[in-house]
PDB file of C-alpha atoms in Angstrom:
ATOM      1  CA  MET A   1      -1.820  13.251 -13.179  1.00 77.00           C
ATOM      2  CA  PHE A   2       0.829  15.003 -10.316  1.00 93.00           C
ATOM      3  CA  SER A   3       0.813  18.721 -11.685  1.00 94.00           C
ATOM      4  CA  SER A   4       2.864  19.752  -8.676  1.00 94.00           C
ATOM      5  CA  LEU A   5       5.292  18.532  -6.354  1.00 95.00           C
ATOM      6  CA  ALA A   6       1.793  19.002  -3.594  1.00 94.00           C
ATOM      7  CA  ASP A   7       0.571  16.335  -5.827  1.00 97.00           C
ATOM      8  CA  LYS A   8      -0.126  12.814  -3.886  1.00 98.00           C
ATOM      9  CA  LEU A   9      -1.265   9.843  -4.813  1.00 98.00           C
ATOM     10  CA  VAL A  10      -4.434   8.263  -2.317  1.00 98.00           C
ATOM     11  CA  LEU A  11      -2.777   4.641  -1.369  1.00 99.00           C
ATOM     12  CA  SER A  12      -5.686   1.937  -0.875  1.00 99.00           C
ATOM     13  CA  ASN A  13      -6.172   2.008   2.927  1.00 99.00           C
ATOM     14  CA  GLY A  14      -5.725   6.294   1.960  1.00 99.00           C
ATOM     15  CA  VAL A  15      -2.259   6.873   2.977  1.00 99.00           C
ATOM     16  CA  GLN A  16      -0.616  10.133   0.826  1.00 98.00           C
ATOM     17  CA  MET A  17       1.736   8.899  -0.750  1.00 99.00           C
ATOM     18  CA  PRO A  18       4.269  12.074  -2.166  1.00 99.00           C
ATOM     19  CA  GLY A  19       4.780  12.186  -5.617  1.00 98.00           C
ATOM     20  CA  ILE A  20       8.257  11.714  -6.403  1.00 99.00           C
ATOM     21  CA  GLY A  21      11.087   9.387  -4.528  1.00 99.00           C
ATOM     22  CA  PHE A  22      14.008  10.368  -3.969  1.00 98.00           C
ATOM     23  CA  GLY A  23      17.080   7.356  -4.458  1.00 98.00           C
ATOM     24  CA  THR A  24      19.776   5.995  -2.494  1.00 97.00           C
ATOM     25  CA  TRP A  25      20.882   2.710  -4.094  1.00 96.00           C
ATOM     26  CA  GLN A  26      25.206   2.617  -4.657  1.00 92.00           C
ATOM     27  CA  VAL A  27      25.351   6.233  -2.720  1.00 88.00           C
ATOM     28  CA  PRO A  28      28.371   7.038  -0.146  1.00 78.00           C
ATOM     29  CA  THR A  29      27.111   6.376   3.598  1.00 73.00           C
ATOM     30  CA  ASP A  30      29.261   8.775   4.266  1.00 76.00           C
ATOM     31  CA  SER A  31      28.273  12.355   4.695  1.00 90.00           C
ATOM     32  CA  THR A  32      27.711  12.636   1.461  1.00 92.00           C
ATOM     33  CA  LEU A  33      24.281  11.434   1.516  1.00 95.00           C
ATOM     34  CA  GLU A  34      23.745  12.944   4.211  1.00 95.00           C
ATOM     35  CA  ASN A  35      24.066  16.116   3.037  1.00 94.00           C
ATOM     36  CA  ALA A  36      22.422  15.393  -0.054  1.00 96.00           C
ATOM     37  CA  VAL A  37      19.215  13.868   1.808  1.00 97.00           C
ATOM     38  CA  SER A  38      19.628  16.892   3.956  1.00 96.00           C
ATOM     39  CA  ALA A  39      19.269  19.558   0.564  1.00 96.00           C
ATOM     40  CA  ALA A  40      16.585  17.643  -1.253  1.00 98.00           C
ATOM     41  CA  LEU A  41      14.427  18.782   2.147  1.00 98.00           C
ATOM     42  CA  LYS A  42      15.103  22.164   1.959  1.00 97.00           C
ATOM     43  CA  LEU A  43      13.778  21.573  -1.930  1.00 98.00           C
ATOM     44  CA  GLY A  44      10.888  19.542  -1.446  1.00 98.00           C
ATOM     45  CA  TYR A  45      11.514  16.415  -1.717  1.00 98.00           C
ATOM     46  CA  ARG A  46       9.736  14.313   1.292  1.00 99.00           C
ATOM     47  CA  PHE A  47       9.640  10.480   0.057  1.00 99.00           C
ATOM     48  CA  PHE A  48      13.335   8.427   1.228  1.00 99.00           C
ATOM     49  CA  ASP A  49      13.876   5.140  -0.626  1.00 99.00           C
ATOM     50  CA  THR A  50      16.324   2.837   0.657  1.00 98.00           C
ATOM     51  CA  ALA A  51      17.065  -0.683   1.847  1.00 98.00           C
ATOM     52  CA  GLN A  52      18.821  -3.351   4.013  1.00 97.00           C
ATOM     53  CA  ILE A  53      21.012  -4.203   1.615  1.00 97.00           C
ATOM     54  CA  TYR A  54      21.549  -0.619   0.287  1.00 96.00           C
ATOM     55  CA  GLY A  55      23.553  -0.633   4.505  1.00 95.00           C
ATOM     56  CA  ASN A  56      22.763   3.308   4.024  1.00 96.00           C
ATOM     57  CA  ALA A  57      20.488   4.516   6.783  1.00 96.00           C
ATOM     58  CA  SER A  58      22.408   5.776   9.085  1.00 96.00           C
ATOM     59  CA  ALA A  59      23.196   8.463   6.603  1.00 96.00           C
ATOM     60  CA  ILE A  60      19.746   8.624   5.349  1.00 97.00           C
ATOM     61  CA  GLY A  61      18.679   9.113   9.607  1.00 96.00           C
ATOM     62  CA  ARG A  62      20.880  11.676  10.188  1.00 95.00           C
ATOM     63  CA  GLY A  63      20.074  13.838   7.010  1.00 95.00           C
ATOM     64  CA  VAL A  64      16.513  14.267   8.768  1.00 95.00           C
ATOM     65  CA  LEU A  65      17.750  14.568  11.776  1.00 93.00           C
ATOM     66  CA  LEU A  66      19.609  18.274  10.234  1.00 91.00           C
ATOM     67  CA  SER A  67      16.007  19.365   9.500  1.00 92.00           C
ATOM     68  CA  ASP A  68      13.270  21.306  10.825  1.00 88.00           C
ATOM     69  CA  LEU A  69      10.136  19.342  10.274  1.00 96.00           C
ATOM     70  CA  PRO A  70       7.704  17.098  12.225  1.00 96.00           C
ATOM     71  CA  ARG A  71       8.950  13.639  10.760  1.00 96.00           C
ATOM     72  CA  ALA A  72       5.143  13.202  10.532  1.00 97.00           C
ATOM     73  CA  GLU A  73       5.447  14.721   6.895  1.00 98.00           C
ATOM     74  CA  ILE A  74       8.826  13.022   5.654  1.00 98.00           C
ATOM     75  CA  PHE A  75       7.787   9.644   4.335  1.00 99.00           C
ATOM     76  CA  ILE A  76      10.573   7.642   4.653  1.00 99.00           C
ATOM     77  CA  SER A  77      10.427   3.771   2.511  1.00 99.00           C
ATOM     78  CA  SER A  78      12.574   0.597   3.455  1.00 99.00           C
ATOM     79  CA  LYS A  79      12.309  -3.037   1.131  1.00 99.00           C
ATOM     80  CA  ILE A  80      13.364  -7.007   3.383  1.00 98.00           C
ATOM     81  CA  TRP A  81      16.448  -7.922   2.240  1.00 97.00           C
ATOM     82  CA  THR A  82      16.382 -11.477   0.732  1.00 93.00           C
ATOM     83  CA  SER A  83      18.264 -12.819   3.937  1.00 93.00           C
ATOM     84  CA  HIS A  84      15.691 -12.150   5.798  1.00 96.00           C
ATOM     85  CA  ARG A  85      12.776 -13.467   4.276  1.00 94.00           C
ATOM     86  CA  SER A  86      10.540 -15.244   6.987  1.00 95.00           C
ATOM     87  CA  TYR A  87       8.562 -13.912  10.091  1.00 98.00           C
ATOM     88  CA  ASP A  88      11.727 -13.602  12.356  1.00 98.00           C
ATOM     89  CA  GLY A  89      13.939 -12.582   9.850  1.00 98.00           C
ATOM     90  CA  VAL A  90      11.595  -9.496   8.546  1.00 99.00           C
ATOM     91  CA  MET A  91      11.071  -8.520  12.867  1.00 99.00           C
ATOM     92  CA  ARG A  92      14.924  -8.810  12.793  1.00 98.00           C
ATOM     93  CA  ALA A  93      15.431  -6.157  10.343  1.00 98.00           C
ATOM     94  CA  PHE A  94      13.132  -4.045  11.560  1.00 99.00           C
ATOM     95  CA  THR A  95      14.378  -3.305  14.145  1.00 98.00           C
ATOM     96  CA  ASP A  96      18.224  -2.560  13.247  1.00 98.00           C
ATOM     97  CA  ILE A  97      16.892  -0.555  10.582  1.00 98.00           C
ATOM     98  CA  ILE A  98      14.758   1.356  12.136  1.00 99.00           C
ATOM     99  CA  GLU A  99      17.772   1.509  14.711  1.00 98.00           C
ATOM    100  CA  GLN A 100      19.582   3.133  12.012  1.00 97.00           C
ATOM    101  CA  LEU A 101      17.402   5.580  10.352  1.00 98.00           C
ATOM    102  CA  LYS A 102      16.704   6.563  14.795  1.00 97.00           C
ATOM    103  CA  THR A 103      12.574   7.219  13.819  1.00 98.00           C
ATOM    104  CA  THR A 104      10.132   4.937  15.592  1.00 98.00           C
ATOM    105  CA  TYR A 105       8.564   4.050  12.507  1.00 99.00           C
ATOM    106  CA  LEU A 106       8.877   3.405   8.982  1.00 99.00           C
ATOM    107  CA  ASP A 107       5.818   4.685   6.366  1.00 99.00           C
ATOM    108  CA  GLN A 108       6.649   1.783   3.864  1.00 99.00           C
ATOM    109  CA  LEU A 109       8.249  -1.401   4.318  1.00 99.00           C
ATOM    110  CA  LEU A 110       8.124  -3.259   1.283  1.00 99.00           C
ATOM    111  CA  ILE A 111       9.948  -7.393   0.810  1.00 99.00           C
ATOM    112  CA  HIS A 112      12.371  -6.762  -2.802  1.00 98.00           C
ATOM    113  CA  TRP A 113      12.882  -9.100  -4.218  1.00 97.00           C
ATOM    114  CA  PRO A 114      10.254 -12.419  -4.973  1.00 95.00           C
ATOM    115  CA  ALA A 115      13.364 -14.738  -4.869  1.00 77.00           C
ATOM    116  CA  THR A 116      11.721 -16.896  -7.194  1.00 70.00           C
ATOM    117  CA  GLN A 117      14.819 -20.059  -6.737  1.00 69.00           C
ATOM    118  CA  GLY A 118      13.572 -23.343  -6.031  1.00 66.00           C
ATOM    119  CA  GLU A 119      10.588 -25.029  -6.963  1.00 70.00           C
ATOM    120  CA  PRO A 120       7.593 -22.534  -6.468  1.00 75.00           C
ATOM    121  CA  MET A 121       6.735 -23.611  -3.309  1.00 79.00           C
ATOM    122  CA  ILE A 122       9.072 -22.925  -1.520  1.00 87.00           C
ATOM    123  CA  TRP A 123       9.532 -19.373  -2.328  1.00 92.00           C
ATOM    124  CA  GLN A 124       5.720 -19.233  -2.275  1.00 93.00           C
ATOM    125  CA  SER A 125       6.015 -20.058   1.241  1.00 92.00           C
ATOM    126  CA  GLN A 126       8.871 -17.597   1.397  1.00 93.00           C
ATOM    127  CA  ASN A 127       6.542 -15.083   0.419  1.00 96.00           C
ATOM    128  CA  ALA A 128       3.549 -15.983   2.585  1.00 96.00           C
ATOM    129  CA  GLY A 129       5.847 -16.466   6.239  1.00 97.00           C
ATOM    130  CA  THR A 130       7.361 -12.690   5.133  1.00 98.00           C
ATOM    131  CA  TRP A 131       4.241 -10.853   4.321  1.00 99.00           C
ATOM    132  CA  ARG A 132       2.780 -12.120   7.123  1.00 99.00           C
ATOM    133  CA  ALA A 133       5.358 -10.516   9.527  1.00 99.00           C
ATOM    134  CA  LEU A 134       5.155  -7.611   7.429  1.00 99.00           C
ATOM    135  CA  GLU A 135       0.997  -7.687   8.241  1.00 99.00           C
ATOM    136  CA  ASP A 136       1.799  -8.184  11.597  1.00 99.00           C
ATOM    137  CA  LEU A 137       3.863  -4.805  11.284  1.00 99.00           C
ATOM    138  CA  TYR A 138       1.179  -2.792  10.150  1.00 99.00           C
ATOM    139  CA  GLU A 139      -1.203  -3.693  12.517  1.00 99.00           C
ATOM    140  CA  GLN A 140       0.835  -3.101  15.347  1.00 99.00           C
ATOM    141  CA  GLY A 141       1.106   0.660  13.457  1.00 99.00           C
ATOM    142  CA  ALA A 142       5.000   0.334  13.416  1.00 99.00           C
ATOM    143  CA  VAL A 143       4.311   0.863   9.274  1.00 99.00           C
ATOM    144  CA  LYS A 144       2.106   3.192   7.495  1.00 99.00           C
ATOM    145  CA  VAL A 145       2.329   0.967   4.724  1.00 99.00           C
ATOM    146  CA  ILE A 146       3.106  -2.487   2.648  1.00 99.00           C
ATOM    147  CA  GLY A 147       4.376  -3.840   0.333  1.00 99.00           C
ATOM    148  CA  VAL A 148       5.914  -5.286  -2.462  1.00 99.00           C
ATOM    149  CA  SER A 149       8.684  -4.835  -5.095  1.00 99.00           C
ATOM    150  CA  ASN A 150      10.439  -6.297  -8.364  1.00 98.00           C
ATOM    151  CA  PHE A 151       7.232  -8.819  -7.998  1.00 98.00           C
ATOM    152  CA  LEU A 152       4.698  -9.624 -11.508  1.00 97.00           C
ATOM    153  CA  PRO A 153       1.472 -11.268 -11.979  1.00 98.00           C
ATOM    154  CA  HIS A 154       3.027 -15.282 -11.147  1.00 95.00           C
ATOM    155  CA  HIS A 155       3.895 -13.756  -7.647  1.00 96.00           C
ATOM    156  CA  LEU A 156       1.361 -11.250  -6.681  1.00 98.00           C
ATOM    157  CA  VAL A 157      -1.144 -14.196  -7.177  1.00 98.00           C
ATOM    158  CA  PRO A 158       0.151 -16.806  -4.729  1.00 96.00           C
ATOM    159  CA  LEU A 159       1.130 -13.756  -2.429  1.00 98.00           C
ATOM    160  CA  LEU A 160      -2.622 -11.996  -2.744  1.00 98.00           C
ATOM    161  CA  ALA A 161      -4.506 -15.314  -2.501  1.00 98.00           C
ATOM    162  CA  ARG A 162      -3.307 -16.163   1.087  1.00 97.00           C
ATOM    163  CA  ALA A 163      -2.950 -12.028   2.253  1.00 98.00           C
ATOM    164  CA  ARG A 164      -5.515 -10.692   4.723  1.00 98.00           C
ATOM    165  CA  ILE A 165      -3.868  -7.152   3.802  1.00 99.00           C
ATOM    166  CA  ARG A 166      -3.421  -6.698   0.454  1.00 98.00           C
ATOM    167  CA  PRO A 167       0.147  -5.004  -0.631  1.00 99.00           C
ATOM    168  CA  MET A 168      -0.211  -1.289  -1.145  1.00 99.00           C
ATOM    169  CA  VAL A 169       2.732  -0.830  -3.147  1.00 99.00           C
ATOM    170  CA  ASN A 170       4.915  -1.955  -6.314  1.00 99.00           C
ATOM    171  CA  GLN A 171       7.843  -1.254  -6.954  1.00 99.00           C
ATOM    172  CA  LEU A 172       8.990  -1.765  -9.987  1.00 99.00           C
ATOM    173  CA  GLU A 173      11.444  -1.452 -12.869  1.00 99.00           C
ATOM    174  CA  ILE A 174      10.485   0.732 -14.897  1.00 99.00           C
ATOM    175  CA  HIS A 175      11.327   3.414 -17.549  1.00 99.00           C
ATOM    176  CA  PRO A 176      10.312   3.786 -21.497  1.00 99.00           C
ATOM    177  CA  GLY A 177      11.908   1.218 -22.464  1.00 99.00           C
ATOM    178  CA  TYR A 178      11.246  -1.596 -20.147  1.00 99.00           C
ATOM    179  CA  PRO A 179       7.405   0.059 -19.392  1.00 99.00           C
ATOM    180  CA  GLN A 180       6.470  -3.741 -17.767  1.00 99.00           C
ATOM    181  CA  PHE A 181       2.435  -2.825 -18.725  1.00 99.00           C
ATOM    182  CA  ALA A 182       2.216  -5.813 -18.329  1.00 98.00           C
ATOM    183  CA  ALA A 183       2.724  -5.781 -14.566  1.00 99.00           C
ATOM    184  CA  VAL A 184       1.664  -1.856 -14.913  1.00 99.00           C
ATOM    185  CA  ASN A 185      -2.172  -3.566 -16.096  1.00 99.00           C
ATOM    186  CA  PHE A 186      -2.154  -6.117 -12.929  1.00 99.00           C
ATOM    187  CA  CYS A 187      -1.056  -4.299 -10.009  1.00 99.00           C
ATOM    188  CA  PHE A 188      -3.407  -0.779 -11.263  1.00 99.00           C
ATOM    189  CA  LYS A 189      -6.479  -3.734 -11.884  1.00 99.00           C
ATOM    190  CA  GLN A 190      -5.793  -4.637  -7.669  1.00 99.00           C
ATOM    191  CA  ASN A 191      -5.693  -1.453  -6.278  1.00 99.00           C
ATOM    192  CA  ILE A 192      -1.657  -1.584  -6.474  1.00 99.00           C
ATOM    193  CA  ALA A 193       0.354   1.557  -6.287  1.00 99.00           C
ATOM    194  CA  VAL A 194       3.769   1.372  -8.404  1.00 99.00           C
ATOM    195  CA  GLN A 195       6.829   2.890  -7.733  1.00 99.00           C
ATOM    196  CA  ALA A 196       9.463   3.138 -10.995  1.00 99.00           C
ATOM    197  CA  TRP A 197      13.379   2.282 -10.203  1.00 99.00           C
ATOM    198  CA  SER A 198      16.078   3.026 -12.085  1.00 98.00           C
ATOM    199  CA  PRO A 199      12.773   5.279 -14.454  1.00 99.00           C
ATOM    200  CA  LEU A 200      15.821   6.852 -16.055  1.00 98.00           C
ATOM    201  CA  GLY A 201      17.454   3.594 -17.160  1.00 98.00           C
ATOM    202  CA  ARG A 202      20.583   4.253 -15.245  1.00 94.00           C
ATOM    203  CA  GLY A 203      21.640   7.079 -17.214  1.00 92.00           C
ATOM    204  CA  GLY A 204      21.161   5.203 -20.533  1.00 94.00           C
ATOM    205  CA  LEU A 205      18.063   7.125 -21.354  1.00 97.00           C
ATOM    206  CA  THR A 206      19.386   9.897 -21.754  1.00 96.00           C
ATOM    207  CA  HIS A 207      21.169   8.976 -24.669  1.00 96.00           C
ATOM    208  CA  HIS A 208      18.419   7.929 -27.217  1.00 98.00           C
ATOM    209  CA  PRO A 209      17.096   9.581 -30.213  1.00 98.00           C
ATOM    210  CA  LEU A 210      13.526   9.828 -29.288  1.00 99.00           C
ATOM    211  CA  LEU A 211      13.310  11.881 -25.593  1.00 99.00           C
ATOM    212  CA  ILE A 212      16.215  13.865 -27.209  1.00 99.00           C
ATOM    213  CA  GLU A 213      14.404  14.460 -30.144  1.00 99.00           C
ATOM    214  CA  LEU A 214      11.329  15.168 -27.577  1.00 99.00           C
ATOM    215  CA  GLY A 215      13.670  16.918 -24.969  1.00 99.00           C
ATOM    216  CA  GLU A 216      14.401  19.291 -27.882  1.00 99.00           C
ATOM    217  CA  LYS A 217      11.041  19.977 -28.384  1.00 99.00           C
ATOM    218  CA  TYR A 218       9.259  20.811 -24.984  1.00 99.00           C
ATOM    219  CA  GLY A 219      12.425  22.819 -24.197  1.00 99.00           C
ATOM    220  CA  VAL A 220      13.929  20.036 -21.273  1.00 99.00           C
ATOM    221  CA  SER A 221      16.957  17.786 -20.596  1.00 98.00           C
ATOM    222  CA  PRO A 222      15.946  14.032 -22.237  1.00 98.00           C
ATOM    223  CA  ALA A 223      15.470  12.510 -18.024  1.00 98.00           C
ATOM    224  CA  LEU A 224      12.777  15.746 -18.322  1.00 99.00           C
ATOM    225  CA  ILE A 225      11.227  13.126 -20.897  1.00 99.00           C
ATOM    226  CA  ALA A 226      11.127  10.564 -19.010  1.00 99.00           C
ATOM    227  CA  LEU A 227      10.383  11.011 -14.980  1.00 99.00           C
ATOM    228  CA  ARG A 228       7.109  13.280 -16.946  1.00 99.00           C
ATOM    229  CA  TRP A 229       6.310  10.282 -18.146  1.00 99.00           C
ATOM    230  CA  SER A 230       6.262   8.086 -15.622  1.00 99.00           C
ATOM    231  CA  LEU A 231       4.296  10.418 -13.550  1.00 99.00           C
ATOM    232  CA  GLN A 232       1.545  11.061 -16.772  1.00 98.00           C
ATOM    233  CA  HIS A 233       0.708   7.083 -16.606  1.00 99.00           C
ATOM    234  CA  GLY A 234       0.493   7.319 -12.529  1.00 98.00           C
ATOM    235  CA  PHE A 235       3.869   6.049 -11.090  1.00 98.00           C
ATOM    236  CA  ILE A 236       5.661   7.423  -8.718  1.00 99.00           C
ATOM    237  CA  PRO A 237       9.481   7.513  -9.868  1.00 99.00           C
ATOM    238  CA  VAL A 238      12.414   6.892  -7.707  1.00 99.00           C
ATOM    239  CA  VAL A 239      15.231   9.134  -8.846  1.00 98.00           C
ATOM    240  CA  LYS A 240      18.733   9.600  -7.296  1.00 96.00           C
ATOM    241  CA  ALA A 241      20.831  13.048  -7.689  1.00 95.00           C
ATOM    242  CA  LEU A 242      23.453  13.740  -5.172  1.00 92.00           C
ATOM    243  CA  ASP A 243      23.721  18.020  -6.162  1.00 92.00           C
ATOM    244  CA  ALA A 244      20.794  20.312  -5.385  1.00 95.00           C
ATOM    245  CA  GLU A 245      21.294  21.946  -9.380  1.00 97.00           C
ATOM    246  CA  HIS A 246      20.382  18.724 -10.238  1.00 96.00           C
ATOM    247  CA  MET A 247      17.545  17.264  -8.049  1.00 98.00           C
ATOM    248  CA  LYS A 248      16.048  21.027  -8.589  1.00 98.00           C
ATOM    249  CA  SER A 249      15.706  19.953 -12.144  1.00 98.00           C
ATOM    250  CA  ASN A 250      14.556  16.475 -11.672  1.00 98.00           C
ATOM    251  CA  LEU A 251      10.980  18.513 -10.171  1.00 98.00           C
ATOM    252  CA  ASP A 252      10.592  20.544 -13.098  1.00 98.00           C
ATOM    253  CA  ALA A 253       9.220  17.357 -14.459  1.00 98.00           C
ATOM    254  CA  PHE A 254       5.922  18.549 -12.514  1.00 98.00           C
ATOM    255  CA  GLY A 255       5.396  21.292 -15.050  1.00 97.00           C
ATOM    256  CA  LEU A 256       5.273  19.534 -17.894  1.00 98.00           C
ATOM    257  CA  THR A 257       2.645  18.025 -20.177  1.00 98.00           C
ATOM    258  CA  LEU A 258       3.315  15.624 -22.829  1.00 99.00           C
ATOM    259  CA  GLU A 259       0.921  15.043 -25.547  1.00 99.00           C
ATOM    260  CA  ASP A 260      -0.911  12.217 -26.290  1.00 99.00           C
ATOM    261  CA  GLU A 261       0.727  11.796 -29.125  1.00 99.00           C
ATOM    262  CA  ASP A 262       4.519  11.369 -27.528  1.00 99.00           C
ATOM    263  CA  MET A 263       3.515   9.506 -24.355  1.00 99.00           C
ATOM    264  CA  THR A 264       2.070   7.058 -27.237  1.00 99.00           C
ATOM    265  CA  ARG A 265       6.196   7.294 -29.064  1.00 99.00           C
ATOM    266  CA  LEU A 266       7.397   6.050 -25.258  1.00 99.00           C
ATOM    267  CA  ASP A 267       4.966   3.701 -24.956  1.00 99.00           C
ATOM    268  CA  THR A 268       6.228   1.553 -27.803  1.00 98.00           C
ATOM    269  CA  MET A 269       9.934   2.493 -28.374  1.00 98.00           C
ATOM    270  CA  GLN A 270      12.533  -0.614 -28.151  1.00 96.00           C
ATOM    271  CA  GLN A 271      13.374  -2.457 -25.089  1.00 97.00           C
ATOM    272  CA  VAL A 272      16.776  -0.385 -24.505  1.00 98.00           C
ATOM    273  CA  ALA A 273      18.359   0.362 -21.374  1.00 98.00           C
ATOM    274  CA  PHE A 274      17.032  -3.633 -19.667  1.00 98.00           C
ATOM    275  CA  SER A 275      18.693  -3.811 -16.065  1.00 97.00           C
ATOM    276  CA  GLY A 276      19.238  -7.075 -17.221  1.00 96.00           C
ATOM    277  CA  LEU A 277      17.904  -7.719 -12.851  1.00 96.00           C
ATOM    278  CA  HIS A 278      14.746 -10.054 -13.814  1.00 94.00           C
ATOM    279  CA  PRO A 279      13.169 -11.173 -10.194  1.00 93.00           C
ATOM    280  CA  ASP A 280      13.169 -14.414 -12.254  1.00 90.00           C
ATOM    281  CA  THR A 281      16.296 -15.591 -12.951  1.00 88.00           C
ATOM    282  CA  VAL A 282      18.557 -13.316 -10.042  1.00 89.00           C
ATOM    283  CA  THR A 283      20.842 -14.847  -8.270  1.00 85.00           C
ATOM    284  CA  PHE A 284      20.685 -13.690  -4.994  1.00 82.00           C
TER     285      PHE A 284
END
């Protein structure tokens, strides 16, 4: 799966999603991000991932406007923060997001966290109300893809029971050191596509002996081993890079194929480079 940058993942609603995302978390909101987005577009990136809490939508919008590409060729995703997790909150947030991005619609909108603080009935109700707003935006054509982020099976089950439109995407922390196969397999059985945030384990995997060994075997960097692992599993990695050389090198993952035995070794390595952000214990 994903042997070239041109390959797309067809979602349950027929929308075609690019095979790699450009992450923007903790990227400066000045001209640094604006120029990075512009450079990424020139290299072939088409999927840009942001979030309400990142506070960088305006810079992304400026970077997109610097290109001559039609808006329809660019896939822009954002996420609703926990402070806006209600029907009215989503509608207010959506208006702010598209104004900052200087666009009239979003390609993808996700609920950022399941926000499980408190009794289950409370967060289940919050998720249901938030999801209704996403469903309405989808039916209005204001958003092309709706989904969730950091939702585990026990968060998804009650949401699926109430949803009239099923989530098309779940963005999870996924990398060889934290594969979350139980959540991934649940999503795949429900025909929910999986995006991988922190696919390099916040850089922690680049120093791991196994990835270094495999990098030497294939003549690539440990980072490319981790990215190829995601692509080969059918995950869409959302990876951050600021300089053009780094952006370009990440795309080399499409020309790589890992042998089955090496995929198995990566699948079964010990847990490492976990962010510590578990959706049931985060305090935001």
